[in-house]
mmCIF file of C-alpha atoms in Angstrom:
data_model
loop_
_atom_site.group_PDB
_atom_site.id
_atom_site.type_symbol
_atom_site.label_atom_id
_atom_site.label_comp_id
_atom_site.label_asym_id
_atom_site.label_seq_id
_atom_site.Cartn_x
_atom_site.Cartn_y
_atom_site.Cartn_z
ATOM 1 C CA UNK Q 1 50.943 -17.628 19.903
ATOM 2 C CA UNK Q 2 49.365 -14.799 17.943
ATOM 3 C CA UNK Q 3 46.297 -15.341 15.785
ATOM 4 C CA UNK Q 4 44.257 -13.243 13.386
ATOM 5 C CA UNK Q 5 40.694 -14.425 12.857
ATOM 6 C CA UNK Q 6 38.594 -12.944 10.075
ATOM 7 C CA UNK Q 7 34.859 -12.961 9.583
ATOM 8 C CA UNK Q 8 32.202 -11.342 7.430
ATOM 9 C CA UNK Q 9 32.829 -12.600 3.914
ATOM 10 C CA UNK Q 10 30.160 -14.018 1.677
ATOM 11 C CA UNK Q 11 28.138 -13.645 -1.487
ATOM 12 C CA UNK Q 12 26.638 -10.262 -2.338
ATOM 13 C CA UNK Q 13 25.028 -8.725 -5.396
ATOM 14 C CA UNK Q 14 26.707 -5.892 -7.292
ATOM 15 C CA UNK Q 15 26.075 -2.614 -5.502
ATOM 16 C CA UNK Q 16 25.727 -4.348 -2.156
ATOM 17 C CA UNK Q 17 27.751 -4.045 1.026
ATOM 18 C CA UNK Q 18 29.744 -6.278 3.320
ATOM 19 C CA UNK Q 19 31.701 -5.668 6.496
ATOM 20 C CA UNK Q 20 34.796 -7.686 7.266
ATOM 21 C CA UNK Q 21 36.229 -8.012 10.750
ATOM 22 C CA UNK Q 22 39.601 -9.251 11.935
ATOM 23 C CA UNK Q 23 40.441 -9.815 15.574
ATOM 24 C CA UNK Q 24 43.984 -10.340 16.818
ATOM 25 C CA UNK Q 25 44.486 -12.465 19.913
ATOM 26 C CA UNK Q 26 47.195 -14.219 21.864
ATOM 27 C CA UNK Q 27 50.449 -13.099 23.430
ATOM 28 C CA UNK Q 28 50.387 -9.556 22.033
ATOM 29 C CA UNK Q 29 52.500 -6.721 23.369
ATOM 30 C CA UNK Q 30 51.542 -4.153 20.747
ATOM 31 C CA UNK Q 31 50.046 -3.849 17.274
ATOM 32 C CA UNK Q 32 51.455 -1.412 14.756
ATOM 33 C CA UNK Q 33 49.792 -1.273 11.344
ATOM 34 C CA UNK Q 34 46.756 -3.314 10.384
ATOM 35 C CA UNK Q 35 45.321 -3.799 6.941
ATOM 36 C CA UNK Q 36 43.455 -5.800 4.382
ATOM 37 C CA UNK Q 37 44.818 -7.472 1.257
ATOM 38 C CA UNK Q 38 43.011 -9.443 -1.400
ATOM 39 C CA UNK Q 39 43.902 -12.039 -3.966
ATOM 40 C CA UNK Q 40 41.746 -12.875 -6.948
ATOM 41 C CA UNK Q 41 42.241 -16.102 -8.934
ATOM 42 C CA UNK Q 42 45.312 -15.868 -11.137
ATOM 43 C CA UNK Q 43 46.372 -12.538 -9.671
ATOM 44 C CA UNK Q 44 48.899 -11.380 -7.110
ATOM 45 C CA UNK Q 45 47.886 -10.423 -3.604
ATOM 46 C CA UNK Q 46 47.337 -6.681 -3.407
ATOM 47 C CA UNK Q 47 46.875 -4.138 -0.654
ATOM 48 C CA UNK Q 48 43.289 -2.957 -0.311
ATOM 49 C CA UNK Q 49 43.516 -0.676 2.702
ATOM 50 C CA UNK Q 50 45.759 -0.073 5.685
ATOM 51 C CA UNK Q 51 45.727 1.873 8.919
ATOM 52 C CA UNK Q 52 48.366 2.852 11.425
ATOM 53 C CA UNK Q 53 47.885 2.671 15.167
ATOM 54 C CA UNK Q 54 47.118 6.393 15.134
ATOM 55 C CA UNK Q 55 44.438 5.932 12.486
ATOM 56 C CA UNK Q 56 46.222 7.171 9.383
ATOM 57 C CA UNK Q 57 44.706 5.284 6.473
ATOM 58 C CA UNK Q 58 45.578 4.484 2.889
ATOM 59 C CA UNK Q 59 43.588 2.815 0.136
ATOM 60 C CA UNK Q 60 44.085 1.222 -3.240
ATOM 61 C CA UNK Q 61 42.841 3.532 -5.961
ATOM 62 C CA UNK Q 62 40.314 0.921 -7.044
ATOM 63 C CA UNK Q 63 38.459 1.061 -3.708
ATOM 64 C CA UNK Q 64 38.750 4.729 -2.741
ATOM 65 C CA UNK Q 65 35.356 6.201 -1.933
ATOM 66 C CA UNK Q 66 33.763 2.762 -1.603
ATOM 67 C CA UNK Q 67 35.706 0.994 1.172
ATOM 68 C CA UNK Q 68 36.460 2.267 4.665
ATOM 69 C CA UNK Q 69 38.989 0.772 7.048
ATOM 70 C CA UNK Q 70 38.750 1.323 10.787
ATOM 71 C CA UNK Q 71 40.199 -0.216 13.920
ATOM 72 C CA UNK Q 72 39.393 -0.626 17.572
ATOM 73 C CA UNK Q 73 42.708 -0.614 19.405
ATOM 74 C CA UNK Q 74 41.094 -1.697 22.650
ATOM 75 C CA UNK Q 75 39.703 -4.804 20.974
ATOM 76 C CA UNK Q 76 42.721 -5.413 18.695
ATOM 77 C CA UNK Q 77 40.284 -5.484 15.801
ATOM 78 C CA UNK Q 78 40.293 -4.025 12.321
ATOM 79 C CA UNK Q 79 37.261 -3.647 10.091
ATOM 80 C CA UNK Q 80 36.690 -3.150 6.391
ATOM 81 C CA UNK Q 81 33.364 -1.674 5.362
ATOM 82 C CA UNK Q 82 32.822 -2.395 1.687
ATOM 83 C CA UNK Q 83 30.077 -0.505 -0.158
ATOM 84 C CA UNK Q 84 29.057 -0.342 -3.805
ATOM 85 C CA UNK Q 85 30.691 -3.685 -4.404
ATOM 86 C CA UNK Q 86 31.606 -4.669 -7.945
ATOM 87 C CA UNK Q 87 32.237 -8.079 -9.500
ATOM 88 C CA UNK Q 88 35.924 -7.168 -9.771
ATOM 89 C CA UNK Q 89 36.065 -6.973 -5.972
ATOM 90 C CA UNK Q 90 35.631 -10.744 -5.877
ATOM 91 C CA UNK Q 91 38.643 -12.237 -4.118
ATOM 92 C CA UNK Q 92 39.887 -13.858 -0.955
ATOM 93 C CA UNK Q 93 40.457 -11.076 1.552
ATOM 94 C CA UNK Q 94 43.294 -11.411 4.050
ATOM 95 C CA UNK Q 95 43.840 -9.490 7.239
ATOM 96 C CA UNK Q 96 47.396 -8.411 8.021
ATOM 97 C CA UNK Q 97 48.857 -6.931 11.173
ATOM 98 C CA UNK Q 98 52.359 -6.028 12.272
ATOM 99 C CA UNK Q 99 52.531 -7.269 15.836
ATOM 100 C CA UNK Q 100 55.128 -7.345 18.547
ATOM 101 C CA UNK Q 101 54.474 -10.529 20.480
ATOM 102 C CA UNK Q 102 55.328 -10.786 24.152
ATOM 103 C CA UNK Q 103 58.138 -13.262 23.549
ATOM 104 C CA UNK Q 104 59.675 -11.460 20.572
ATOM 105 C CA UNK Q 105 62.182 -8.647 20.336
ATOM 106 C CA UNK Q 106 60.873 -7.239 17.072
ATOM 107 C CA UNK Q 107 57.469 -6.840 15.488
ATOM 108 C CA UNK Q 108 56.525 -9.218 12.681
ATOM 109 C CA UNK Q 109 53.732 -9.433 10.117
ATOM 110 C CA UNK Q 110 50.922 -11.872 10.793
ATOM 111 C CA UNK Q 111 48.186 -13.036 8.412
ATOM 112 C CA UNK Q 112 44.653 -14.251 8.831
ATOM 113 C CA UNK Q 113 43.363 -17.355 7.092
ATOM 114 C CA UNK Q 114 41.425 -15.419 4.474
ATOM 115 C CA UNK Q 115 37.719 -14.924 3.845
ATOM 116 C CA UNK Q 116 36.004 -15.241 0.475
ATOM 117 C CA UNK Q 117 34.104 -12.288 -0.926
ATOM 118 C CA UNK Q 118 32.069 -12.975 -4.048
ATOM 119 C CA UNK Q 119 30.199 -10.220 -5.862
ATOM 120 C CA UNK Q 120 27.786 -11.673 -8.371
ATOM 121 C CA UNK Q 121 24.202 -11.429 -9.499
#
């Protein structure tokens, strides 16, 4: 069984910062890409940032220069440092990872349970 557990969400004022963490655990053989998505009320889930195992990153245009994704391969953990937060960043943030489990032939995408980020004064 593979699990992704997120932490670090909360309420922050505009211009503030938050750091999200997501740890993968369980019967893992290898982890390919890891990333963060978000879904605001009434909107579709969108990619915020992603990173390959080798550390190549990509970002949504709306967060470039403000958010930074990083990962610790030894700890099977991915982070999202969010600075200069805006009210429009308010959403549920989901961790995603493409993982090959020990009992599987192919890698599959796994999702965390989501963590709420609210940016408001």
